[in-house]
Structure formats: structure tokens, C-alpha cells
Coordinates of C-alpha atoms and ligand atoms in Angstrom, one line a residue:
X5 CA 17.8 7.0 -14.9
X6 CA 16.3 5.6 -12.1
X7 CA 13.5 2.7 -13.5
X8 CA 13.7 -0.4 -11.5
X9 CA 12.8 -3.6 -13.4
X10 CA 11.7 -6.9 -11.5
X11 CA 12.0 -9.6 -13.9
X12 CA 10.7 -13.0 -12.4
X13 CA 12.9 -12.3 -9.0
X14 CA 12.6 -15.3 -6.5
X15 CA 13.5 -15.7 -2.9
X16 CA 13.7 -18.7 -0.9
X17 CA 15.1 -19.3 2.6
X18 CA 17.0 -22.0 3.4
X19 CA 18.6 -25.1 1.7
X20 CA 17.1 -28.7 0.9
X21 CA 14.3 -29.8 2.5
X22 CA 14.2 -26.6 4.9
X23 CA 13.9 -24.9 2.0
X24 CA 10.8 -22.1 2.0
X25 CA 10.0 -20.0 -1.0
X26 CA 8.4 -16.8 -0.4
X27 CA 8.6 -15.0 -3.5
X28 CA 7.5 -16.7 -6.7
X29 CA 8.6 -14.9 -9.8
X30 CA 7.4 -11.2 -9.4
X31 CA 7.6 -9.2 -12.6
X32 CA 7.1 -5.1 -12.4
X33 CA 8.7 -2.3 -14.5
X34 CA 8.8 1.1 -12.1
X35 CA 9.6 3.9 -14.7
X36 CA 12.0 6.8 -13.5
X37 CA 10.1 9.2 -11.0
X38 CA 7.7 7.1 -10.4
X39 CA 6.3 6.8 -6.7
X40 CA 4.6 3.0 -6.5
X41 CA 3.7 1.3 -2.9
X42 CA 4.0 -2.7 -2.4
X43 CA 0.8 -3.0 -0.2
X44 CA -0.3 -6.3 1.9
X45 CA -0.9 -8.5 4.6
X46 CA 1.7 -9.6 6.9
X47 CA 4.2 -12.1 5.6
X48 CA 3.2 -11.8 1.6
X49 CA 6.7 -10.8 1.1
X50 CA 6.8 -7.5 1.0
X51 CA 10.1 -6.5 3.3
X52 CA 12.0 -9.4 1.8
X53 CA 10.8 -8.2 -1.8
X54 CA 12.5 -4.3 -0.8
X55 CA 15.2 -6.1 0.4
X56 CA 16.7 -7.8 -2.3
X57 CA 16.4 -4.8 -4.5
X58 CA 18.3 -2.8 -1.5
X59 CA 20.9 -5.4 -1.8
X60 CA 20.4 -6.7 1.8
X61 CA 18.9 -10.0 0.9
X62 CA 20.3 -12.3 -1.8
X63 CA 18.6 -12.6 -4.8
X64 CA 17.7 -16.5 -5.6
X65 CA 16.0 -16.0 -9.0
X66 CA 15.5 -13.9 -11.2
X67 CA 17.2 -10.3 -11.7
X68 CA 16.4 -6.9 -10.4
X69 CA 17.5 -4.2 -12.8
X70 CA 18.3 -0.4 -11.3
X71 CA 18.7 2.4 -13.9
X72 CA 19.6 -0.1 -16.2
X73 CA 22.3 -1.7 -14.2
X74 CA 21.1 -5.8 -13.2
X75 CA 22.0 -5.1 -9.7
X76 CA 22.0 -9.0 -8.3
X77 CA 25.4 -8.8 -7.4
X78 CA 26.1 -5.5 -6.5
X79 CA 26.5 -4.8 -2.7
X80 CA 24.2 -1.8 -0.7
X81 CA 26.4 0.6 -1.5
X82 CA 26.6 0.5 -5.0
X83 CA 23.4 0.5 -6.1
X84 CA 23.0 4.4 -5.6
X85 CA 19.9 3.9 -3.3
X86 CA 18.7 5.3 -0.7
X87 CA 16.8 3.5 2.5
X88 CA 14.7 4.7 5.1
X89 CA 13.4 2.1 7.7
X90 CA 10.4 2.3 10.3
X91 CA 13.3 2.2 13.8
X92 CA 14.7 5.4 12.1
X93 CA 18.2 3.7 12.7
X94 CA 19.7 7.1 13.4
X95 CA 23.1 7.4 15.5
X96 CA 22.2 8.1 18.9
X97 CA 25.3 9.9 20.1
X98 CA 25.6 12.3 16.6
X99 CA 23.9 15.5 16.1
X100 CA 21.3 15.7 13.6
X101 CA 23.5 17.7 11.3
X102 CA 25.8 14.3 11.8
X103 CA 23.2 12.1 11.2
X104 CA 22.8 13.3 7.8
X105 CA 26.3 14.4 7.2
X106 CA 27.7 10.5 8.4
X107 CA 27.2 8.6 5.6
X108 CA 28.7 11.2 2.8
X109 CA 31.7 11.6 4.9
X110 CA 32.3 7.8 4.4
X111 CA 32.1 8.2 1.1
X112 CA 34.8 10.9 0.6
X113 CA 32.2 13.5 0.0
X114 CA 34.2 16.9 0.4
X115 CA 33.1 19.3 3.0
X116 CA 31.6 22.0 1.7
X117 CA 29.5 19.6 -0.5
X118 CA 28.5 18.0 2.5
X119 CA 27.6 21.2 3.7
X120 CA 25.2 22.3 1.1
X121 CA 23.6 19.0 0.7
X122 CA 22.4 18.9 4.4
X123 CA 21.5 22.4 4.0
X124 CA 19.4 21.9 1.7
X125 CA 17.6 18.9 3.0
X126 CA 17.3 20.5 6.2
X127 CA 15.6 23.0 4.9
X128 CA 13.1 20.9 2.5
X129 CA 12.3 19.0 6.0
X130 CA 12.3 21.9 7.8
X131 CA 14.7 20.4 10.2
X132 CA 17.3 23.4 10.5
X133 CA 16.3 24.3 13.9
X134 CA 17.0 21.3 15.0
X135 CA 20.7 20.6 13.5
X136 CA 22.7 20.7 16.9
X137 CA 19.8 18.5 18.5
X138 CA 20.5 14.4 19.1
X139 CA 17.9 12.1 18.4
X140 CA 17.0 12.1 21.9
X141 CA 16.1 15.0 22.1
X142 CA 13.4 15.3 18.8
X143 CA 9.8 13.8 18.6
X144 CA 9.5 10.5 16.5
X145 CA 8.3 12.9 13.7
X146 CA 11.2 14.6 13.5
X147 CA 13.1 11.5 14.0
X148 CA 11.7 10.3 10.8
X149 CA 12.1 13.2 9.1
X150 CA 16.3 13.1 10.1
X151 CA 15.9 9.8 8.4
X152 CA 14.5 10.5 5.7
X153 CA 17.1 13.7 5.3
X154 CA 19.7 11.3 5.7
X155 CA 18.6 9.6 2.7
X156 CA 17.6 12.9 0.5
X157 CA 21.4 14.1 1.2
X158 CA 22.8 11.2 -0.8
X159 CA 21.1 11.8 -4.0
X160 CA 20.5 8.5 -4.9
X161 CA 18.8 7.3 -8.1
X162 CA 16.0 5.2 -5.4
X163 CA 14.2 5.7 -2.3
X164 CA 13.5 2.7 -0.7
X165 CA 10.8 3.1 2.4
X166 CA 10.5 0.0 4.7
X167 CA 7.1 0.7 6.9
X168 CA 8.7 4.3 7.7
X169 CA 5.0 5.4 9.5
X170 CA 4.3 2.9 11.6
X171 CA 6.3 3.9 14.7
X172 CA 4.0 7.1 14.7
X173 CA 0.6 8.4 16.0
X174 CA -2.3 8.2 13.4
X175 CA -1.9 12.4 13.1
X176 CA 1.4 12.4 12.7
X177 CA 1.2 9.6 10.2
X178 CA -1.6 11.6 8.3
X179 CA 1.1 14.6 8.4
X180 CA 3.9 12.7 7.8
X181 CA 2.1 11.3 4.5
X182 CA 2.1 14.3 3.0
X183 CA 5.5 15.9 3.8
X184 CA 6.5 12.2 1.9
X185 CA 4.0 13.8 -1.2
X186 CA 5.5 16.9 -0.9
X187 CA 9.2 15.7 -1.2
X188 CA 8.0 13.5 -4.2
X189 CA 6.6 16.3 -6.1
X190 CA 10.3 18.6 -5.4
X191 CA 12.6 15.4 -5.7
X192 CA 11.3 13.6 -8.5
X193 CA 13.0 10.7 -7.0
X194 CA 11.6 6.8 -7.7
X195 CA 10.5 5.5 -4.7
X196 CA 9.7 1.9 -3.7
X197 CA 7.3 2.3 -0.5
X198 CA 6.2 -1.1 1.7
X199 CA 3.3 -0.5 3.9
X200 CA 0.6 -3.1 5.0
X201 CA -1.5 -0.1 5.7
X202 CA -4.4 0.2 2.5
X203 CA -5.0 4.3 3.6
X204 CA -1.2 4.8 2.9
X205 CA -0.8 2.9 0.2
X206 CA -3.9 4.6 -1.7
X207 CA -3.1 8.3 -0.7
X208 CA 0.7 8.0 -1.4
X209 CA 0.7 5.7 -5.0
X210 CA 0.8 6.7 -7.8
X211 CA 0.5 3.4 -8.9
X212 CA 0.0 0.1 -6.1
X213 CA 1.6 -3.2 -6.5
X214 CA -1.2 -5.5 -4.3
X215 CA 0.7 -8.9 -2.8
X216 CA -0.2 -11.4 -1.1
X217 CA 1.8 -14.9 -0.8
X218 CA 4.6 -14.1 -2.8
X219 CA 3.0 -13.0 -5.3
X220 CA 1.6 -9.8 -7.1
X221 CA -2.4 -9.8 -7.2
X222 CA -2.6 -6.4 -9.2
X223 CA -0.5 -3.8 -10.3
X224 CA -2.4 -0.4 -10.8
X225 CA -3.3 3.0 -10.1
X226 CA -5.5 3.8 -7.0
X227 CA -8.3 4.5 -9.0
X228 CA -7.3 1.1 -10.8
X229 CA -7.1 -1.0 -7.9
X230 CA -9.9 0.1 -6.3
X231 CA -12.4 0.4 -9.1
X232 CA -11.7 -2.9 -10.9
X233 CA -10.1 -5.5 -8.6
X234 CA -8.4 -8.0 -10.7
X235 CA -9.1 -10.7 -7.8
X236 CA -11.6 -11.1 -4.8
X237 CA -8.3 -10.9 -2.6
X238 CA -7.6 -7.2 -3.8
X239 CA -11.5 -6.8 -3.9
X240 CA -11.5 -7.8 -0.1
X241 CA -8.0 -6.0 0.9
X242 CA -8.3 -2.9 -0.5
X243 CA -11.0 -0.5 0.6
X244 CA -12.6 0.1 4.0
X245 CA -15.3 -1.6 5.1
X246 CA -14.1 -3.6 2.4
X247 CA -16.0 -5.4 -0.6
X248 CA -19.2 -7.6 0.0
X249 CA -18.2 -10.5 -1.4
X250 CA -21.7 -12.9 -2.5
X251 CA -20.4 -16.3 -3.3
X252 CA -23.6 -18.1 -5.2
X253 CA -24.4 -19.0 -8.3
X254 CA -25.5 -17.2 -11.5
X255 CA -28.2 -18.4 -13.9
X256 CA -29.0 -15.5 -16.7
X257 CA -30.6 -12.0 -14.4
X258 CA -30.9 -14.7 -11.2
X259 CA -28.2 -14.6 -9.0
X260 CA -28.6 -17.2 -6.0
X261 CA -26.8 -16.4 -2.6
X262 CA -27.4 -19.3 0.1
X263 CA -31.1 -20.4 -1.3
X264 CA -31.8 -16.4 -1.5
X265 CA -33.0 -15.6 -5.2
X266 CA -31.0 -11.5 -6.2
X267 CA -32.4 -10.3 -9.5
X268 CA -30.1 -8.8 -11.6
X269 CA -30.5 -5.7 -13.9
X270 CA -28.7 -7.2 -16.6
X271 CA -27.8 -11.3 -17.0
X272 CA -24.8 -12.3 -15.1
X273 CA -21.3 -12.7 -17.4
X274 CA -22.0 -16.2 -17.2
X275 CA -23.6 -19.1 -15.6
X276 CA -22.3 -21.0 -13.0
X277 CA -20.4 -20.0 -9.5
X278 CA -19.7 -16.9 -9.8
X279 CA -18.6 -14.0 -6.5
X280 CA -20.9 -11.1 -6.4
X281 CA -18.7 -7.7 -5.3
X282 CA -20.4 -4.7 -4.4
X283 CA -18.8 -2.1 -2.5
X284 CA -20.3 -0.8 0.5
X285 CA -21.2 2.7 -0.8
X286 CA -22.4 1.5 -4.1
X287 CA -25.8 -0.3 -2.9
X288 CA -28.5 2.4 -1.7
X289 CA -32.0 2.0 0.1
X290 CA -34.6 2.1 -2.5
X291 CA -38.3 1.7 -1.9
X292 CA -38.5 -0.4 -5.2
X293 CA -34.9 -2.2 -4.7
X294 CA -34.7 -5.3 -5.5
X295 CA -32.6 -7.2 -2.8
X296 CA -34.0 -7.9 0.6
X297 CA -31.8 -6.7 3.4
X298 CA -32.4 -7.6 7.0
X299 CA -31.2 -4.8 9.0
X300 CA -28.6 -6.3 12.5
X301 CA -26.5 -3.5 13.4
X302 CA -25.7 0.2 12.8
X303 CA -22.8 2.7 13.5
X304 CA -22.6 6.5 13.2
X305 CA -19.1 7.2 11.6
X306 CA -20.6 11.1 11.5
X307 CA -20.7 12.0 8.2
X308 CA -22.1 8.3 7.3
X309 CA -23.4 5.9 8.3
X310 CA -22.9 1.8 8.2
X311 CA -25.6 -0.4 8.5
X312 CA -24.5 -4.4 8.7
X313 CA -27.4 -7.0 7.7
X314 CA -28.3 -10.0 5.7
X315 CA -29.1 -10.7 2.3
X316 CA -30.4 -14.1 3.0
X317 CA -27.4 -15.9 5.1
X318 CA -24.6 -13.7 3.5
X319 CA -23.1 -10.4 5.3
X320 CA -23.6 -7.2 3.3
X321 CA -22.9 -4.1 4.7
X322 CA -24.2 -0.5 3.4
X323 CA -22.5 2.9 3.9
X324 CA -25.5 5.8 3.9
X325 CA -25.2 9.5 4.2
X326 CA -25.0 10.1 7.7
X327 CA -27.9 12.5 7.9
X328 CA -30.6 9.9 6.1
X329 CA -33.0 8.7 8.9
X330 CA -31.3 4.9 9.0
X331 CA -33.3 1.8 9.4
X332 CA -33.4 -0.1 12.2
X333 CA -32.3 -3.4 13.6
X334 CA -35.2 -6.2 12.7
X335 CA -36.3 -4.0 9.4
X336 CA -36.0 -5.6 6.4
X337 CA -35.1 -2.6 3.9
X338 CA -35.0 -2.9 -0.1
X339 CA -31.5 -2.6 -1.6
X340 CA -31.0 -0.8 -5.2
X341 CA -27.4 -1.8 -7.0
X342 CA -26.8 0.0 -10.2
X343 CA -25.3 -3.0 -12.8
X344 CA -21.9 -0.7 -13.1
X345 CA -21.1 -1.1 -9.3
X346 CA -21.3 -5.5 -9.3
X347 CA -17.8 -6.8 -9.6
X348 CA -17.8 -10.3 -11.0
X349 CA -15.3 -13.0 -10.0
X350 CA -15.0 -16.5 -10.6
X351 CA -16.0 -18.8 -8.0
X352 CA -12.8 -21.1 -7.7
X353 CA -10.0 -19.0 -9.1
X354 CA -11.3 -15.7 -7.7
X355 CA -9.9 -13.7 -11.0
X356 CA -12.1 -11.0 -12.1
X357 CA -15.0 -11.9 -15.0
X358 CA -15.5 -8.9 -17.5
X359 CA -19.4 -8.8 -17.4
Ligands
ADP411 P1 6.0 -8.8 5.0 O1 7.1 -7.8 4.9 O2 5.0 -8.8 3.9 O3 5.4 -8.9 6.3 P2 8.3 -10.6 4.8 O4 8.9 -10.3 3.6 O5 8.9 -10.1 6.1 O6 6.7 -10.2 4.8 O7 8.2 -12.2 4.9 C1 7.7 -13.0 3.9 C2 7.8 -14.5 4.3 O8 9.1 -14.9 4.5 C3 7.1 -14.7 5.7 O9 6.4 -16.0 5.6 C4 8.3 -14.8 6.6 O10 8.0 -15.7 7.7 C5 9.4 -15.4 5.7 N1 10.7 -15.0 6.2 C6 11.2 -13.7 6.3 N2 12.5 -13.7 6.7 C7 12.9 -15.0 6.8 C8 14.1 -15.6 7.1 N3 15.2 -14.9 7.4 N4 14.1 -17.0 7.1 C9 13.0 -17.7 6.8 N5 11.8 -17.1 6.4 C10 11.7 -15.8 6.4

């Protein structure tokens, strides 16, 4: 009912030489009920990408498909979805019942339907306390939560979610991330979800689609994205502290990092430049290790522990069990990484290498 299908969909601003394209042919196929996050840094495209498949930004290539509908012509309103936006954009002078009731009034909805609809998203979002109250008067939790009722009430074949988190406090966010969960798992609804934020996107996907410039880097699962980054850039994006990244050069078990020699376990995919990825928690402190680190910095997260130094003139960092007795600054510790934990990438395209 409700798949979406992307299929090479371009956007460019302006005409002639003003012209700016900032989406270049993104391809994705979002079966029914699936909940999927577009995740990225500012400006990769990621509002204007929602947007066109809302219907509030023309479509300059390509053709977005909803439910099997091609949708590039259709107007907001007819393409049976539903948006919420981070400002909330509720009416200030209505009710929260009104709020949610407003925009299946316009559409001829009869009362009593109307009625049963907002009673039952009220009660979903545990708003129905609150029915009588204006948006004034509610926390920016509960303002979100009107908005999102508002959107629930209409039934629509697609959520759409435009940053909907970031007006709130980190705890409310956290909370607010699950009641989103929650609704998913009662609704069954698609969902299209734009965030720049990596937590959200990795807690609330069930599959991410990874941007950046206009285009898509990776489309995957959490577990996907995080545990075989197709590119450096997701490598680098996703995860916090993210990836080390070791730009050198491979020559069978040598790896060579800035004039410093790594052994390998195992010979490198190839020869040649080649990126070295090893995430953070996957290197330990081993008495027989064998990568010299130099020890600069520490800090005490509480249940572990990072410690930032040098393997010759590159940056690694290591995440330990908080209650290990850590190096210290000036020591020069021995580094143990298993051959299943190094991510290889080539050194000019940055695309993963299958070792
Ligand atoms: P994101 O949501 O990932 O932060 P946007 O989709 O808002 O990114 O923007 C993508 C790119 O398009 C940016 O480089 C931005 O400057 C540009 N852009 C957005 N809206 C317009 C516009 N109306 N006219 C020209 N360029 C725009």
C-alpha cells in the first residue's frame, strides 16, 4: 500500500547559469511499513529530498512513486501523506482537540468520525488530558506529540518527519524516540524520517539511507551501516567517537601509516594506498600487540574509557572498559586488532575493499 519508490529523482535550484543541483539521481525502494531514516550532514540534501516526495518542492528529474501512484505531479494533499515538522506548526489560537481535528474538517470528514479518530490518537499519545489546552499552554514535548496526532488522525498511507526532535532537550528527545518506536510498532505506518543526528537515526531505523552531497553513500540496516561501511564517509559519519581512519599504504601483512611500519595478521586485500578503519572499541591493549600507540590524552565517560594517541603521526583513539587501570599520557602501550575488526577502503575513491 504504502511503498515509496525513488527512482533517479533530481533537484536543482534555479535556471541557467544560476543553476545548482543538489540531488543527483537517488534511487531507493521503501517497502510498505517500513520505518527508514535519511541521515547526514547539513546541506547533503536531506529536507529538499523529503520535500519533493511531500509534494512541497518540485520534482526536476526523475519520479517519486507512492503506493504505486508516480506522485510528481500530484499536489500535498493528494498524496495521502502525512507530515510532521521540527516548529510543530500547530495553530496557536485552536485547542489541541482542534489542532488535530482542523485538517479532517477541511476535508469534509464527518463529525463523529472526526471524533473517534482524535480519540483515538489522543489516547495512543496520551494527550487526552490535555484536549481543551492551546499550544501555549503544553511543554514542547507535548507540542510534538499534538503534531504528531495531527498527522496519525489522517490515516495517511506515509509519515514524513522533517527533524521533528530537534527543538527538544536531550531527555525528552531520548523519550520522545521511543514514543515514535512505539507508534511504529501499533501503526504499521511507512515512515520517511530526516535527522542529521547518527544516535536517532541508528535507534529509530530500521533500515538508514546515509547522504551526503546529494547523494546516497549507503543504504542499510543499523547493524549494516555500522558494521560494514560501504565508504570512509559513512565509516567516519556514523558511530561515535567515530572510525580511525589510517590512510597509508599496504604491501602484503605491512601496512605503512606516515613512515610507521603496522603488521598485519593476515595480508592486506591488496597493495597499494589503501585506508585502514578500525573502530574505536575494536582495538584493545595487549602486552604482545603489535601497534605502537603513544598515549596524549584520556577521558572518563564512566562506564569506559577513551584514550586519544598516536600511531606514528596518525590519530587513533581506543575506547577501554572504564574500570581497566588506563595508561597514561607519555606511555607508549601495545595495540592488539583482531583481522575481523580492519575495514579496508580504497585510498582515492574511499569505496570499501572486501579483504
Ligand atoms: P539538509 O536538509 O541535508 O540540511 P537541504 O536539503 O536543506 O539539506 O539543502 C541541500 C542543498 O540545497 C544545500 O546546499 C542548500 O543550500 C541548497 N538549497 C536548499 N534550498 C534551496 C533553495 N531554495 N534555493 C537554492 N538552494 C537551496
Amino acid at each position: 500500500m504504502g511503498a515509496i519508490s525513488l527512482r533517479q529523482v533530481e533537484k536543482t535550484y534555479g535556471h541557467g547559469p544560476k543553476a545548482v543541483k543538489v540531488i543527483h539521481g537517488v534511487n531507493a525502494e521503501i517497502p510498505d511499513g517500513e520505518f527508514i531514516v535519511i541521515v547526514g550532514p547539513s546541506g547533503c540534501g536531506k529536507s529538499t529530498l523529503l520535500r519533493m516526495v511531500a509534494g512541497l518542492e518540485e520534482i526536476t528529474g526523475g519520479e517519486i512513486d507512492i503506493g504505486g501512484r508516480v506522485v510528481n505531479k500530484l499536489e500535498p494533499a493528494e498524496r495521502d501523506i502525512a507530515m510532521v515538522f521540527q516548529n510543530y506548526a500547530l495553530y496557536p489560537h485552536m485547542s489541541v482537540y482542534d489542532n488535530m481535528a482542523y485538517g479532517l474538517k477541511i476535508q469534509k470528514v464527518p463529525k463523529a468520525e472526526i471524533e473517534v479518530r482524535v480519540q483515538k490518537a489522543a489516547k495512543i499519545l496520551e494527550l487526552g488530558a490535555l484536549l481543551d489546552r492551546t499550544p501555549r499552554q503544553l511543554s514542547g514535548g507535548q507540542r510534538q506529540r499534538v503534531a504528531m496526532g495531527r498527522a496519525i488522525v489522517r490515516q495517511p498511507q506515509v509519515f514524513l518527519f522533517d527533524e521533528p526532535l530537534s527543538n527538544l532537550d536531550a531527555k525528552l528527545r531520548a523519550q520522545t524516540r521511543l514514543e515514535i518506536q512505539k507508534l511504529h510498532r501499533e501503526l504499521g505506518v511507512t515512515s520517511l524520517f530526516v535527522t542529521h543526528d547518527q544516535v536517532e537515526a541508528m535507534t529509530l531505523g530500521q533500515r538508514l539511507i546515509v547522504m551526503n552531497g546529494g547523494r546516497i553513500e549507503q543504504i542499510g540496516t543499523p547493524e549494516a551501516v555500522y558494521g560494514q561501511p560501504a565508504t570512509t564517509f559513512v565509516a567516519s559519519f556514523i558511530g561515535s567517537p567515530p572510525m580511525n581512519l589510517l590512510t597509508g599504504s599496504a604491501d602484503g601483512s605491512r601496512f605503512t601509516v606516515g613512515g610507521q611500519v603496522l603488521p598485519l595478521p593476515s595480508a592486506a586485500p591488496r597493495g597499494g594506498a589503501l585506508t585502514l578503519g578500525v573502530r574505536p572499541e575494536h582495538a584493545s591493549l595487549h602486552a604482545d600487540g603489535a601497534w605502537p600507540l603513544q598515549v596524549e590524552m584520556l577521558e572518563m565517560l564512566g562506564a569506559e574509557r577513551l584514550v586519544y594517541g598516536r600511531l606514528g603521526d596518525a590519530a587513533f583513539t581506543l575506547r577501554i572498559d572504564g574500570t581497566l587501570v588506563p595508561p597514561r599520557p607519555g606511555d607508549t602501550v601495545r595495540l592488539h586488532v583482531p583481522r575481523e575488526h580492519m575495514h579496508w577502503y580504497d585510498g582515492s575513491t574511499g569505496r570499501r575493499v572486501e579483504g
